[in-house]
mmCIF file of C-alpha atoms in Angstrom:
data_model
loop_
_atom_site.group_PDB
_atom_site.id
_atom_site.type_symbol
_atom_site.label_atom_id
_atom_site.label_comp_id
_atom_site.label_asym_id
_atom_site.label_seq_id
_atom_site.Cartn_x
_atom_site.Cartn_y
_atom_site.Cartn_z
ATOM 1 C CA MET W 1 152.226 12.871 144.594
ATOM 2 C CA LYS W 2 152.891 13.392 148.274
ATOM 3 C CA ARG W 3 150.503 15.606 150.183
ATOM 4 C CA LYS W 4 151.887 18.306 152.439
ATOM 5 C CA GLN W 5 151.927 17.676 156.110
ATOM 6 C CA GLU W 6 148.945 19.124 157.953
ATOM 7 C CA VAL W 7 149.443 20.444 161.507
ATOM 8 C CA GLN W 8 146.596 20.850 163.923
ATOM 9 C CA GLU W 9 146.533 24.316 165.500
ATOM 10 C CA GLY W 10 143.578 24.539 167.748
ATOM 11 C CA PHE W 11 140.454 23.888 165.701
ATOM 12 C CA THR W 12 141.933 25.208 162.406
ATOM 13 C CA PHE W 13 143.781 23.100 159.896
ATOM 14 C CA VAL W 14 146.429 25.085 157.982
ATOM 15 C CA ARG W 15 148.230 23.833 154.883
ATOM 16 C CA LYS W 16 151.874 24.820 155.169
ATOM 17 C CA GLY W 17 153.712 25.814 152.117
ATOM 18 C CA LYS W 18 155.449 28.802 150.554
ATOM 19 C CA GLU W 19 154.054 32.061 151.807
ATOM 20 C CA THR W 20 152.927 34.515 149.171
ATOM 21 C CA THR W 21 153.625 38.241 149.231
ATOM 22 C CA GLU W 22 150.022 39.007 150.150
ATOM 23 C CA VAL W 23 150.227 36.751 153.197
ATOM 24 C CA LYS W 24 153.488 38.389 154.223
ATOM 25 C CA HIS W 25 151.983 41.863 153.938
ATOM 26 C CA ALA W 26 148.941 40.773 155.925
ATOM 27 C CA LYS W 27 151.119 39.319 158.698
ATOM 28 C CA ALA W 28 153.204 42.474 158.770
ATOM 29 C CA ASN W 29 150.097 44.619 159.096
ATOM 30 C CA THR W 30 148.689 42.453 161.904
ATOM 31 C CA SER W 31 152.003 42.548 163.729
ATOM 32 C CA GLN W 32 152.132 46.311 163.452
ATOM 33 C CA ARG W 33 148.575 46.605 164.759
ATOM 34 C CA GLU W 34 149.459 44.379 167.699
ATOM 35 C CA GLU W 35 152.564 46.443 168.483
ATOM 36 C CA SER W 36 150.765 49.813 168.328
ATOM 37 C CA PRO W 37 147.071 49.275 169.008
ATOM 38 C CA THR W 38 146.404 53.034 169.561
ATOM 39 C CA SER W 39 147.846 54.379 166.243
ATOM 40 C CA GLU W 40 145.493 55.526 163.396
ATOM 41 C CA LYS W 41 146.199 54.980 159.724
ATOM 42 C CA MET W 42 144.361 55.497 156.374
ATOM 43 C CA ILE W 43 143.348 52.220 154.816
ATOM 44 C CA PRO W 44 142.428 52.390 151.064
ATOM 45 C CA LEU W 45 139.042 50.896 150.294
ATOM 46 C CA PRO W 46 137.860 49.624 146.888
ATOM 47 C CA VAL W 47 135.454 51.891 144.989
ATOM 48 C CA SER W 48 133.085 49.091 144.141
ATOM 49 C CA ASP W 49 132.959 45.379 144.275
ATOM 50 C CA THR W 50 132.576 45.170 140.487
ATOM 51 C CA PRO W 51 135.106 46.485 137.971
ATOM 52 C CA ILE W 52 134.525 50.043 136.614
ATOM 53 C CA ILE W 53 133.719 50.154 132.937
ATOM 54 C CA LYS W 54 134.299 53.588 131.446
ATOM 55 C CA LYS W 55 132.309 52.833 128.353
ATOM 56 C CA THR W 56 129.247 52.021 130.443
ATOM 57 C CA GLN W 57 129.617 55.252 132.400
ATOM 58 C CA LYS W 58 129.836 57.316 129.233
ATOM 59 C CA LEU W 59 126.765 55.620 127.854
ATOM 60 C CA ARG W 60 124.830 56.323 131.030
ATOM 61 C CA LYS W 61 125.883 59.989 131.016
ATOM 62 C CA SER W 62 124.760 60.484 127.414
ATOM 63 C CA LYS W 63 121.290 61.928 126.657
ATOM 64 C CA GLY W 64 119.878 58.845 125.039
ATOM 65 C CA ARG W 65 120.705 55.674 123.294
ATOM 66 C CA ARG W 66 121.239 55.524 119.606
ATOM 67 C CA SER W 67 118.102 54.330 117.967
ATOM 68 C CA SER W 68 117.231 53.326 114.461
ATOM 69 C CA LEU W 69 113.684 54.669 114.843
ATOM 70 C CA GLY W 70 114.589 58.034 113.326
ATOM 71 C CA GLN W 71 116.050 56.337 110.273
ATOM 72 C CA ARG W 72 112.951 54.260 109.643
ATOM 73 C CA GLY W 73 111.321 54.972 106.297
ATOM 74 C CA LYS W 74 114.295 56.882 104.841
ATOM 75 C CA ARG W 75 114.695 56.732 101.089
ATOM 76 C CA ALA W 76 117.830 56.152 99.116
ATOM 77 C CA SER W 77 117.500 59.575 97.462
ATOM 78 C CA SER W 78 118.560 61.291 100.688
ATOM 79 C CA ILE W 79 122.009 59.690 100.627
ATOM 80 C CA GLY W 80 123.611 61.802 97.886
ATOM 81 C CA THR W 81 122.359 65.394 97.793
ATOM 82 C CA GLY W 82 120.515 65.370 101.103
ATOM 83 C CA PHE W 83 117.172 65.963 99.372
ATOM 84 C CA GLU W 84 114.465 63.500 100.215
ATOM 85 C CA ALA W 85 111.918 62.498 97.613
ATOM 86 C CA LEU W 86 108.505 64.082 97.691
ATOM 87 C CA PRO W 87 105.973 62.518 100.040
ATOM 88 C CA HIS W 88 102.959 60.753 98.659
ATOM 89 C CA ALA W 89 100.527 62.845 96.646
ATOM 90 C CA ASP W 90 97.771 62.195 99.192
ATOM 91 C CA VAL W 91 99.797 63.847 101.960
ATOM 92 C CA PRO W 92 98.596 67.462 102.430
ATOM 93 C CA THR W 93 101.152 70.244 102.471
ATOM 94 C CA ASN W 94 100.290 71.249 106.031
ATOM 95 C CA GLU W 95 101.565 67.844 107.217
ATOM 96 C CA TYR W 96 104.915 67.879 105.408
ATOM 97 C CA TYR W 97 106.739 68.818 108.587
ATOM 98 C CA ARG W 98 105.893 65.424 110.083
ATOM 99 C CA HIS W 99 107.883 63.643 107.374
ATOM 100 C CA ILE W 100 111.087 65.641 107.838
ATOM 101 C CA SER W 101 113.858 64.060 109.868
ATOM 102 C CA LYS W 102 114.288 65.446 113.364
ATOM 103 C CA ASP W 103 118.053 64.931 113.160
ATOM 104 C CA LEU W 104 118.409 67.851 110.730
ATOM 105 C CA SER W 105 119.040 71.378 111.902
ATOM 106 C CA GLU W 106 116.334 74.009 111.686
ATOM 107 C CA PRO W 107 117.683 75.708 108.501
ATOM 108 C CA LEU W 108 117.889 72.352 106.728
ATOM 109 C CA ARG W 109 114.383 71.440 107.856
ATOM 110 C CA MET W 110 113.096 74.725 106.492
ATOM 111 C CA LYS W 111 114.986 74.175 103.246
ATOM 112 C CA GLN W 112 113.498 70.683 102.906
ATOM 113 C CA LEU W 113 109.982 72.000 103.521
ATOM 114 C CA LEU W 114 110.467 74.834 101.025
ATOM 115 C CA LEU W 115 111.665 72.465 98.306
ATOM 116 C CA TRP W 116 108.809 70.027 98.834
ATOM 117 C CA ALA W 117 106.142 72.726 98.755
ATOM 118 C CA SER W 118 107.708 74.391 95.683
ATOM 119 C CA TYR W 119 107.939 71.171 93.693
ATOM 120 C CA LYS W 120 104.352 70.263 94.503
ATOM 121 C CA HIS W 121 103.195 73.720 93.442
ATOM 122 C CA LEU W 122 105.082 73.386 90.157
ATOM 123 C CA ASN W 123 103.385 70.074 89.460
ATOM 124 C CA GLU W 124 99.980 71.585 90.170
ATOM 125 C CA GLN W 125 100.692 74.528 87.842
ATOM 126 C CA ARG W 126 101.864 72.146 85.122
ATOM 127 C CA GLU W 127 98.570 70.275 85.281
ATOM 128 C CA LYS W 128 96.551 73.500 85.441
ATOM 129 C CA TYR W 129 98.067 75.171 82.348
ATOM 130 C CA LYS W 130 98.561 71.987 80.367
ATOM 131 C CA GLU W 131 96.202 72.777 77.487
ATOM 132 C CA THR W 132 95.514 76.503 77.746
ATOM 133 C CA LYS W 133 96.540 79.652 75.915
ATOM 134 C CA GLU W 134 98.908 80.621 78.719
ATOM 135 C CA SER W 135 100.818 77.344 78.527
ATOM 136 C CA SER W 136 103.941 78.899 76.962
ATOM 137 C CA GLU W 137 104.129 81.757 79.495
ATOM 138 C CA ALA W 138 103.507 79.332 82.355
ATOM 139 C CA ALA W 139 106.254 77.027 81.055
ATOM 140 C CA ILE W 140 108.742 79.927 81.026
ATOM 141 C CA ALA W 141 107.801 80.873 84.587
ATOM 142 C CA ARG W 142 108.135 77.269 85.736
ATOM 143 C CA SER W 143 111.570 76.968 84.147
ATOM 144 C CA ILE W 144 112.763 80.058 86.029
ATOM 145 C CA ILE W 145 111.441 78.705 89.328
ATOM 146 C CA GLN W 146 113.021 75.320 88.562
ATOM 147 C CA GLU W 147 116.431 76.958 88.086
ATOM 148 C CA VAL W 148 116.128 78.730 91.422
ATOM 149 C CA LEU W 149 115.172 75.494 93.167
ATOM 150 C CA ASN W 150 118.101 73.663 91.556
ATOM 151 C CA GLU W 151 120.489 76.346 92.809
ATOM 152 C CA LEU W 152 118.994 76.045 96.274
ATOM 153 C CA LEU W 153 119.307 72.265 96.149
ATOM 154 C CA SER W 154 122.952 72.439 95.072
ATOM 155 C CA ASN W 155 123.732 74.927 97.897
ATOM 156 C CA GLN W 156 124.713 77.723 95.518
ATOM 157 C CA PHE W 157 123.116 80.162 97.948
ATOM 158 C CA SER W 158 122.324 79.673 101.609
ATOM 159 C CA ILE W 159 119.127 80.472 103.460
ATOM 160 C CA SER W 160 120.520 79.647 106.885
ATOM 161 C CA TRP W 161 120.217 82.299 109.566
ATOM 162 C CA TYR W 162 123.143 80.926 111.560
ATOM 163 C CA GLN W 163 125.580 82.914 109.406
ATOM 164 C CA ARG W 164 123.714 86.143 109.966
ATOM 165 C CA SER W 165 125.760 88.888 111.613
ATOM 166 C CA PRO W 166 124.591 89.763 115.135
ATOM 167 C CA ASN W 167 124.585 93.500 114.304
ATOM 168 C CA GLU W 168 122.158 93.080 111.433
ATOM 169 C CA ILE W 169 118.860 94.820 112.109
ATOM 170 C CA ILE W 170 115.803 92.763 111.215
ATOM 171 C CA PRO W 171 112.862 95.023 110.323
ATOM 172 C CA ASN W 172 109.691 94.271 112.182
ATOM 173 C CA LYS W 173 106.357 93.805 110.499
ATOM 174 C CA PRO W 174 104.479 97.125 110.476
ATOM 175 C CA HIS W 175 101.504 97.394 112.768
ATOM 176 C CA PRO W 176 98.113 97.527 110.968
ATOM 177 C CA GLN W 177 97.140 100.634 112.928
ATOM 178 C CA ASN W 178 100.320 102.384 111.742
ATOM 179 C CA LEU W 179 99.420 101.595 108.130
ATOM 180 C CA LYS W 180 95.947 103.073 108.665
ATOM 181 C CA ASN W 181 97.515 106.145 110.272
ATOM 182 C CA ILE W 182 99.830 106.647 107.282
ATOM 183 C CA GLN W 183 96.890 106.431 104.876
ATOM 184 C CA LEU W 184 94.877 108.854 107.012
ATOM 185 C CA LEU W 185 97.869 111.216 107.149
ATOM 186 C CA ASP W 186 98.061 111.313 103.345
ATOM 187 C CA GLU W 187 94.342 112.079 103.079
ATOM 188 C CA LEU W 188 94.514 114.837 105.690
ATOM 189 C CA THR W 189 97.617 116.328 104.052
ATOM 190 C CA ALA W 190 95.806 116.569 100.710
ATOM 191 C CA GLN W 191 92.774 118.116 102.413
ATOM 192 C CA LEU W 192 94.999 120.612 104.248
ATOM 193 C CA ALA W 193 96.673 121.667 100.981
ATOM 194 C CA LYS W 194 93.239 122.190 99.426
ATOM 195 C CA LEU W 195 92.113 124.343 102.360
ATOM 196 C CA GLN W 196 95.325 126.379 102.204
ATOM 197 C CA ASP W 197 94.728 127.107 98.515
ATOM 198 C CA GLU W 198 91.174 128.166 99.296
ATOM 199 C CA GLU W 199 92.417 130.417 102.096
ATOM 200 C CA ALA W 200 94.939 132.056 99.755
ATOM 201 C CA THR W 201 92.145 132.710 97.243
ATOM 202 C CA TRP W 202 89.951 134.307 99.880
ATOM 203 C CA ARG W 203 92.837 136.466 101.094
ATOM 204 C CA ALA W 204 93.461 137.686 97.552
ATOM 205 C CA VAL W 205 89.769 138.566 97.174
ATOM 206 C CA ALA W 206 89.717 140.384 100.503
ATOM 207 C CA ALA W 207 92.874 142.381 99.749
ATOM 208 C CA GLY W 208 90.923 145.272 98.140
ATOM 209 C CA SER W 209 88.433 145.513 100.989
ATOM 210 C CA VAL W 210 91.281 145.485 103.499
ATOM 211 C CA GLU W 211 92.868 148.485 101.783
ATOM 212 C CA ASN W 212 89.583 150.383 101.980
ATOM 213 C CA GLU W 213 89.249 149.437 105.629
ATOM 214 C CA LYS W 214 92.771 150.703 106.285
ATOM 215 C CA THR W 215 91.841 154.013 104.677
ATOM 216 C CA LEU W 216 88.778 154.299 106.905
ATOM 217 C CA HIS W 217 90.864 153.492 109.975
ATOM 218 C CA SER W 218 93.390 156.143 109.030
ATOM 219 C CA CYS W 219 90.572 158.678 108.647
ATOM 220 C CA ARG W 220 89.187 157.710 112.035
ATOM 221 C CA ARG W 221 92.596 158.010 113.685
ATOM 222 C CA LEU W 222 93.049 161.411 112.078
ATOM 223 C CA SER W 223 89.661 162.554 113.329
ATOM 224 C CA ASP W 224 90.461 161.242 116.813
ATOM 225 C CA ARG W 225 93.736 163.149 116.828
ATOM 226 C CA ILE W 226 91.981 166.288 115.684
ATOM 227 C CA SER W 227 89.287 165.869 118.344
ATOM 228 C CA SER W 228 91.891 165.274 121.039
ATOM 229 C CA SER W 229 93.834 168.311 119.896
ATOM 230 C CA THR W 230 90.682 170.396 119.919
ATOM 231 C CA ASP W 231 89.815 169.159 123.416
ATOM 232 C CA SER W 232 93.286 169.983 124.680
ATOM 233 C CA THR W 233 93.304 173.412 123.105
ATOM 234 C CA SER W 234 89.762 174.300 124.176
ATOM 235 C CA ASN W 235 90.991 175.401 127.587
ATOM 236 C CA GLU W 236 93.741 177.596 126.145
ATOM 237 C CA PRO W 237 93.039 181.230 125.239
ATOM 238 C CA LYS W 238 92.165 181.817 121.630
ATOM 239 C CA THR W 239 94.845 183.800 119.950
ATOM 240 C CA SER W 240 93.470 184.177 116.431
ATOM 241 C CA ASN W 241 90.252 183.913 114.454
ATOM 242 C CA GLN W 242 91.761 181.367 112.067
ATOM 243 C CA THR W 243 92.098 178.767 114.821
ATOM 244 C CA GLN W 244 88.485 179.251 115.768
ATOM 245 C CA GLU W 245 87.373 178.813 112.163
ATOM 246 C CA ASN W 246 89.360 175.603 111.819
ATOM 247 C CA GLN W 247 87.814 174.192 114.940
ATOM 248 C CA ASP W 248 84.334 175.031 113.725
ATOM 249 C CA TYR W 249 85.038 173.374 110.390
ATOM 250 C CA VAL W 250 86.293 170.248 112.101
ATOM 251 C CA LYS W 251 83.220 170.088 114.306
ATOM 252 C CA ASP W 252 80.926 170.426 111.317
ATOM 253 C CA LEU W 253 82.897 167.757 109.505
ATOM 254 C CA ARG W 254 82.528 165.380 112.446
ATOM 255 C CA LYS W 255 78.782 165.965 112.516
ATOM 256 C CA ASN W 256 78.367 165.308 108.783
ATOM 257 C CA LEU W 257 80.852 162.427 108.613
ATOM 258 C CA ALA W 258 78.451 159.713 109.789
ATOM 259 C CA PRO W 259 75.685 160.577 107.265
ATOM 260 C CA LEU W 260 78.266 160.724 104.493
ATOM 261 C CA LEU W 261 79.572 157.287 105.379
ATOM 262 C CA ASP W 262 76.027 155.901 105.493
ATOM 263 C CA SER W 263 75.211 157.329 102.084
ATOM 264 C CA LEU W 264 78.480 155.977 100.710
ATOM 265 C CA SER W 265 77.695 152.471 101.938
ATOM 266 C CA GLN W 266 74.156 152.763 100.526
ATOM 267 C CA HIS W 267 75.464 153.769 97.104
ATOM 268 C CA ILE W 268 77.992 150.922 97.147
ATOM 269 C CA HIS W 269 75.227 148.465 98.004
ATOM 270 C CA ALA W 270 73.066 149.800 95.187
ATOM 271 C CA ILE W 271 75.920 149.502 92.702
ATOM 272 C CA HIS W 272 76.522 145.887 93.725
ATOM 273 C CA SER W 273 72.806 145.126 93.440
ATOM 274 C CA LEU W 274 72.583 146.642 89.959
ATOM 275 C CA THR W 275 75.685 144.768 88.932
ATOM 276 C CA ARG W 276 74.105 141.483 89.987
ATOM 277 C CA ILE W 277 70.677 142.276 88.464
ATOM 278 C CA GLY W 278 72.039 143.778 85.228
ATOM 279 C CA PRO W 279 72.521 140.544 83.261
ATOM 280 C CA SER W 280 69.015 139.298 84.082
ATOM 281 C CA VAL W 281 67.449 142.657 83.093
ATOM 282 C CA ARG W 282 69.374 142.765 79.844
ATOM 283 C CA SER W 283 68.385 139.219 79.000
ATOM 284 C CA ALA W 284 64.680 139.916 79.738
ATOM 285 C CA PHE W 285 64.685 143.102 77.628
ATOM 286 C CA GLY W 286 66.445 141.326 74.775
ATOM 287 C CA GLU W 287 63.956 138.483 74.832
ATOM 288 C CA ARG W 288 61.056 140.941 74.747
ATOM 289 C CA ALA W 289 62.511 142.898 71.830
ATOM 290 C CA ALA W 290 63.270 139.732 69.903
ATOM 291 C CA HIS W 291 59.714 138.488 70.456
ATOM 292 C CA ASN W 292 58.230 141.747 69.150
ATOM 293 C CA TYR W 293 60.499 141.698 66.133
ATOM 294 C CA PHE W 294 59.530 138.116 65.371
ATOM 295 C CA LEU W 295 55.814 138.942 65.563
ATOM 296 C CA HIS W 296 56.253 142.019 63.385
ATOM 297 C CA LYS W 297 58.195 140.070 60.788
ATOM 298 C CA GLN W 298 55.597 137.289 60.790
ATOM 299 C CA LYS W 299 52.734 139.720 60.281
ATOM 300 C CA PHE W 300 54.611 141.585 57.593
ATOM 301 C CA SER W 301 55.279 138.358 55.710
ATOM 302 C CA LYS W 302 51.573 137.500 55.844
ATOM 303 C CA ALA W 303 50.618 140.946 54.600
ATOM 304 C CA ALA W 304 53.058 140.745 51.705
ATOM 305 C CA ASN W 305 51.005 137.985 50.175
ATOM 306 C CA HIS W 306 48.083 140.376 49.597
ATOM 307 C CA SER W 307 48.234 142.337 46.425
ATOM 308 C CA ASP W 308 46.045 145.123 47.704
ATOM 309 C CA THR W 309 47.947 148.218 48.875
ATOM 310 C CA MET W 310 45.252 149.234 51.332
ATOM 311 C CA ASN W 311 45.451 145.916 53.110
ATOM 312 C CA LEU W 312 49.207 146.319 53.362
ATOM 313 C CA LEU W 313 48.871 149.797 54.898
ATOM 314 C CA ARG W 314 46.205 148.546 57.280
ATOM 315 C CA VAL W 315 48.440 145.723 58.496
ATOM 316 C CA LEU W 316 51.398 148.083 58.985
ATOM 317 C CA SER W 317 49.373 150.556 60.991
ATOM 318 C CA LYS W 318 47.937 147.782 63.171
ATOM 319 C CA SER W 319 51.354 146.324 63.921
ATOM 320 C CA ALA W 320 52.732 149.778 64.743
ATOM 321 C CA TYR W 321 49.843 150.400 67.154
ATOM 322 C CA GLN W 322 50.386 147.062 68.916
ATOM 323 C CA SER W 323 54.102 147.627 69.257
ATOM 324 C CA GLN W 324 53.422 151.064 70.739
ATOM 325 C CA ARG W 325 51.057 149.568 73.313
ATOM 326 C CA ASN W 326 53.575 146.890 74.231
ATOM 327 C CA ASN W 327 56.302 149.469 74.802
ATOM 328 C CA GLU W 328 54.120 151.443 77.187
ATOM 329 C CA PRO W 329 54.859 150.714 80.899
#
């Protein structure tokens, strides 16, 4: 194979051969630069020296790498229905949340926790009422709860709050102070009703006294009118004797009105006092009479045993004398 002829050009040895398109473009560019050294042009530059890999960029932009750490310890039971088997019996219920996968959404995590806690509670109840009188009732209750859990496991009803309508109003938990206020309100309402009934009773009792007081007020107003009329007519000339007699009668009535009212109130007070004392007086008098009758009957029965008539007369006279002395004030 013959080697191509080498030509010495200065200090550079150049192998002559067919010029490629890149060499032609480079020579054209250099010639243009030599012809117009003052012109400016945009020269495209490479983005990077290494090739751009889109897959690597996407991986770098992602939040994190896929890891098999979250799948560690998963059981085969979670493949079909999505329900994981119960944790070990030594695991307390307050640590169940640590064994739930973080890849699940919040409703599914809550569902998983609810199922685990419910199944563990059912097992505890089964052991508790195993050999007791309430075993049949407890078995019925457990069967009902088991049906509900099966429906929840088979997604027959959803407990997710993502499907909740935004306009739905969620009631807040009542404040403890509000509950105390409601209870206090009920107690005060009952007490108020009781006081209102008592007030109505007192008003009914005082109705009679109010009528009497109205009568007294009407009498006083009448007397005031009469006195004012007499004062106004005292300066006028007296036309007849009858007017003078009426005025004198009214004056006498005004003078005697106060003593009459005092005596009336005194009599009313005495009547009320006798009314209150009457039952006690009657009971005391009845007891005294019954005691005397009992003594007389006892003495008479003792005297009846004697056959002598003189002794009988003596006993009768003695009892009559004692009863007479007892009746004396």
